[in-house]
C-alpha positions as CSV (number, residue, x, y, z in Angstrom):
1,M,-23.6,-12.8,5.5
2,K,-25.1,-10.0,7.8
3,R,-23.2,-7.1,5.9
4,F,-24.4,-8.6,2.5
5,W,-28.3,-8.3,3.6
6,E,-27.6,-5.0,4.8
7,Y,-26.3,-3.8,1.7
8,L,-28.8,-5.6,-0.3
9,S,-31.5,-3.7,1.7
10,L,-30.0,-0.4,0.9
11,T,-29.7,-1.1,-2.7
12,V,-33.3,-2.3,-3.0
13,G,-34.5,0.6,-1.0
14,S,-32.7,2.9,-3.0
15,F,-34.0,1.7,-6.4
16,I,-37.5,1.9,-4.9
17,V,-37.1,5.4,-4.1
18,A,-35.7,6.1,-7.7
19,A,-38.6,4.4,-9.2
20,G,-41.1,6.3,-7.1
21,L,-39.6,9.6,-7.9
22,E,-39.1,9.1,-11.9
23,L,-41.9,6.8,-12.5
24,I,-44.7,8.4,-10.4
25,L,-44.1,11.6,-8.6
26,A,-42.0,13.8,-11.0
27,P,-43.7,13.3,-14.1
28,N,-46.9,14.4,-12.3
29,G,-45.6,17.4,-10.5
30,L,-45.9,16.2,-7.1
31,V,-43.3,16.2,-4.5
32,D,-42.5,14.5,-1.1
33,G,-40.6,17.2,0.9
34,G,-36.7,17.5,1.5
35,V,-34.1,17.2,-1.2
36,T,-36.2,15.2,-3.3
37,A,-38.7,18.0,-3.7
38,I,-36.3,20.5,-4.5
39,A,-34.9,18.2,-7.3
40,I,-38.4,17.8,-8.8
41,M,-39.1,21.4,-8.7
42,S,-35.8,22.5,-10.2
43,H,-36.5,19.8,-13.0
44,K,-39.9,21.4,-13.6
45,L,-38.2,25.0,-13.8
46,W,-35.0,24.6,-15.5
47,E,-35.3,21.2,-16.7
48,I,-32.2,20.0,-14.9
49,P,-32.1,16.1,-14.3
50,L,-33.4,14.8,-11.0
51,W,-30.1,13.1,-10.1
52,V,-28.0,16.0,-10.6
53,V,-29.7,18.2,-7.9
54,F,-30.3,15.2,-5.7
55,L,-26.6,14.3,-5.5
56,G,-25.5,17.8,-6.1
57,L,-27.5,18.9,-2.7
58,N,-27.2,15.7,-0.5
59,L,-23.2,15.3,-1.0
60,P,-22.4,18.8,0.3
61,I,-24.6,18.3,3.2
62,L,-23.4,15.1,4.0
63,L,-19.8,16.1,4.1
64,F,-20.7,19.1,6.1
65,T,-22.7,16.9,8.8
66,T,-20.1,14.1,8.9
67,K,-18.8,14.9,12.2
68,V,-22.2,14.5,13.9
69,T,-23.3,11.6,11.7
70,G,-20.5,9.1,12.0
71,K,-18.4,7.1,9.5
72,R,-20.7,4.1,9.4
73,F,-23.7,6.3,8.6
74,V,-21.9,8.4,6.1
75,I,-20.6,5.2,4.1
76,R,-24.1,3.9,3.9
77,T,-25.6,7.1,3.0
78,L,-23.0,7.5,0.3
79,Y,-23.7,4.1,-1.0
80,A,-27.7,4.6,-0.8
81,N,-27.4,8.0,-2.7
82,A,-25.1,6.5,-5.4
83,V,-27.5,3.7,-6.1
84,T,-30.5,6.1,-6.1
85,T,-28.8,8.2,-8.6
86,V,-28.0,5.3,-10.8
87,G,-31.9,4.3,-10.4
88,L,-33.0,7.9,-11.5
89,I,-30.8,7.9,-14.7
90,L,-32.2,4.2,-15.5
91,F,-35.8,5.2,-14.9
92,K,-35.6,8.7,-16.6
93,P,-36.4,7.5,-20.2
94,I,-39.6,5.4,-18.8
95,P,-43.0,7.2,-19.1
96,A,-44.9,7.7,-15.9
97,I,-46.9,4.5,-14.9
98,T,-50.2,6.3,-13.9
99,T,-51.7,9.6,-14.2
100,S,-54.5,9.1,-11.9
101,E,-54.1,11.6,-8.8
102,V,-55.4,8.7,-6.3
103,L,-53.0,6.1,-7.8
104,I,-50.0,8.8,-7.7
105,V,-50.6,9.9,-4.1
106,L,-50.9,6.3,-2.9
107,Y,-48.4,4.6,-4.7
108,G,-46.0,7.4,-4.9
109,G,-46.1,7.6,-1.0
110,L,-46.0,3.8,-0.6
111,L,-42.9,3.3,-2.8
112,L,-41.0,6.4,-1.3
113,G,-42.2,5.4,2.1
114,V,-40.9,1.8,1.9
115,G,-37.8,2.9,0.2
116,I,-36.6,5.4,2.7
117,G,-37.7,3.1,5.5
118,L,-35.5,0.3,4.3
119,V,-32.4,2.5,3.9
120,V,-33.1,4.2,7.1
121,K,-33.5,0.8,9.0
122,T,-30.1,-0.4,7.7
123,G,-28.1,2.7,9.0
124,G,-28.4,5.2,6.1
125,A,-30.4,8.3,4.7
126,I,-31.8,9.2,1.3
127,D,-32.6,12.8,1.9
128,G,-30.1,15.5,3.4
129,T,-32.7,17.6,5.2
130,E,-32.6,14.9,8.0
131,M,-28.8,15.3,8.2
132,L,-29.1,19.1,8.4
133,A,-31.8,18.7,11.0
134,V,-29.5,16.4,13.2
135,W,-26.6,19.1,12.6
136,F,-28.8,22.2,13.7
137,H,-30.1,20.3,16.7
138,K,-26.4,19.6,18.0
139,R,-25.1,23.1,17.2
140,F,-28.2,25.3,17.9
141,H,-30.3,22.9,20.0
142,I,-33.3,23.2,17.6
143,P,-35.4,20.3,17.8
144,I,-35.2,18.0,14.8
145,T,-39.1,17.8,14.1
146,T,-39.4,21.8,14.4
147,F,-36.6,22.1,11.8
148,L,-37.9,19.5,9.5
149,L,-41.5,21.1,9.8
150,V,-40.5,24.6,9.0
151,L,-38.2,23.4,6.2
152,N,-41.0,21.4,4.5
153,A,-43.7,24.0,5.0
154,V,-41.3,26.2,3.0
155,I,-40.8,23.7,0.5
156,F,-44.7,22.9,0.0
157,A,-45.5,26.7,-0.2
158,T,-43.0,26.8,-3.0
159,A,-44.6,23.9,-4.7
160,A,-47.8,25.7,-4.8
161,F,-46.4,28.5,-6.8
162,V,-44.0,26.3,-9.1
163,Y,-47.1,23.9,-9.9
164,T,-50.6,24.6,-8.2
165,L,-52.2,24.8,-4.8
166,E,-54.1,21.8,-5.7
167,K,-50.9,19.7,-6.5
168,A,-49.2,21.1,-3.2
169,M,-52.2,19.8,-1.4
170,F,-51.7,16.4,-3.1
171,S,-48.0,16.4,-2.3
172,L,-48.8,16.8,1.4
173,A,-50.8,13.7,1.2
174,V,-48.0,11.9,-0.3
175,F,-45.6,13.4,2.5
176,Y,-48.0,11.9,4.8
177,I,-48.2,8.5,3.5
178,V,-44.2,8.5,3.1
179,T,-43.8,9.2,6.8
180,K,-46.3,6.5,8.0
181,M,-44.8,3.9,5.6
182,I,-41.4,4.8,7.1
183,D,-42.9,4.2,10.5
184,F,-44.4,0.7,9.2
185,V,-41.2,-0.4,8.0
186,M,-39.1,0.6,11.0
187,D,-41.4,-0.9,13.3
188,G,-43.0,-3.6,11.4
189,L,-46.1,-5.8,12.3
190,N,-44.4,-7.1,15.4
191,Q,-45.3,-4.4,17.7
192,A,-45.3,-5.5,21.2
193,K,-46.8,-4.2,24.6
194,S,-45.0,-3.9,27.7
195,V,-47.2,-4.4,30.6
196,M,-47.0,-3.5,34.4
197,I,-49.4,-5.5,36.8
198,I,-50.0,-4.5,40.4
199,S,-51.9,-7.3,42.1
200,E,-52.6,-8.5,45.5
201,K,-52.1,-11.9,44.1
202,P,-48.8,-11.5,42.3
203,E,-47.7,-15.0,42.8
204,E,-50.9,-16.6,41.5
205,V,-51.2,-14.0,38.7
206,G,-47.5,-14.9,37.5
207,K,-47.9,-18.6,37.7
208,R,-50.9,-18.3,35.5
209,L,-49.2,-15.9,32.9
210,V,-46.1,-18.4,32.8
211,H,-48.2,-21.6,32.5
212,D,-51.2,-20.5,30.5
213,L,-49.7,-17.9,28.2
214,E,-46.1,-19.0,28.3
215,V,-45.2,-15.3,29.0
216,S,-41.7,-14.4,30.2
217,L,-42.0,-12.1,33.2
218,T,-40.0,-10.2,35.9
219,F,-41.1,-9.4,39.7
220,L,-40.2,-6.0,40.5
221,R,-40.2,-4.6,44.1
222,G,-42.4,-1.7,44.7
223,E,-43.9,0.2,47.7
224,G,-47.4,1.5,48.3
225,G,-47.3,5.5,48.2
226,Y,-49.9,5.7,50.8
227,S,-49.7,2.3,52.9
228,G,-45.9,1.9,52.6
229,D,-46.6,-1.8,52.3
230,E,-44.1,-3.7,50.1
231,K,-45.5,-5.1,46.8
232,R,-44.4,-7.3,44.1
233,I,-45.1,-5.6,40.7
234,I,-45.2,-7.9,37.6
235,Y,-43.5,-6.7,34.5
236,C,-43.7,-8.4,31.2
237,I,-43.7,-7.8,27.4
238,V,-46.3,-9.5,25.1
239,D,-47.3,-9.6,21.6
240,R,-50.0,-7.1,20.9
241,L,-52.3,-10.0,19.9
242,E,-51.5,-11.8,23.3
243,Y,-52.4,-8.7,25.2
244,P,-56.2,-9.4,25.4
245,K,-55.7,-12.5,26.7
246,L,-53.5,-11.6,29.2
247,K,-55.7,-8.6,30.5
248,E,-58.6,-11.2,30.7
249,L,-56.4,-13.8,32.8
250,V,-55.4,-11.0,35.0
251,L,-58.5,-9.7,35.8
252,E,-60.3,-13.2,36.3
253,I,-57.8,-13.9,39.1
254,D,-57.9,-10.4,40.6
255,P,-60.6,-8.1,39.3
256,G,-58.9,-5.3,41.5
257,A,-55.6,-5.4,39.8
258,I,-54.2,-2.3,38.3
259,M,-52.6,-2.7,34.9
260,E,-50.7,-0.4,32.7
261,A,-49.9,-1.3,29.1
262,S,-48.0,0.7,26.5
263,Y,-46.5,-0.1,23.1
264,V,-43.0,-0.6,22.5
265,A,-41.5,0.0,19.0
266,E,-38.8,-2.7,19.3
267,T,-38.0,-5.7,21.4
268,A,-34.8,-7.9,21.6
269,G,-34.4,-11.1,23.5
270,V,-38.0,-11.6,24.4
271,K,-38.8,-15.3,24.6
272,Y,-42.4,-16.6,25.1
273,K,-41.7,-19.4,27.2
274,P,-41.6,-20.3,31.0
275,L,-38.9,-19.0,32.9
276,F,-40.1,-20.0,36.5
277,P,-39.9,-23.4,37.7
278,Y,-43.8,-23.5,38.9
279,P,-44.9,-27.1,38.7
280,K,-47.9,-27.9,36.3
281,S,-51.0,-28.3,38.3
């Protein structure tokens, strides 16, 4: 059943990408970076169907980088690329659903970001440039972000010549929205915060956190850098909406408490219920 839902996610994500490309971006001369951008520009210059360039570039790249990506990734990426290709063929006869530049940027970026995010989250990929970036990183130790930045800079500069500078600028906006939507799909709304609390009243603070907020926490052993005194440090993970309450409660008990909080992109096994046998007061 889990495999079914994973491949359903791959299918839906791939069709969404195809819709974003054929129904919004390509007919209006905007690109989003990577192989899909090359496919759109090739269609503009030589009227080659998007799916031909898309598949013609992605398949060799995938085969070339197989050793560093792994069997599971290759299979899912092949499936996603096949479904995207089918979608590009099916959506080709349908005219663009909008010509408004604002809607093109917003909904083009939204569709591609959501679609790519679903595929990536399920263990596959749509665009071959990410695979190349991983290969170059393994082979020549070039940072992945640097490789993608340079490659996409060349692609957007080319787009300015193929279309216009204004369209290239709109394409940059699309690319930005796509990256943000991918992050949103990958991280979701359930971002949490990891919190470390150094207090002179660790027992009392821990007891209140467990009883009042039902937070699962752990006591860590620490040592004062100046005093050398042993300390009990409280570590916990809370929902970002619960953090203000936690902060207020801690400072109410110990105004001098030191707190450090940072976002975590993903958590597993976190249950917000009491784990310590403190008696209710």
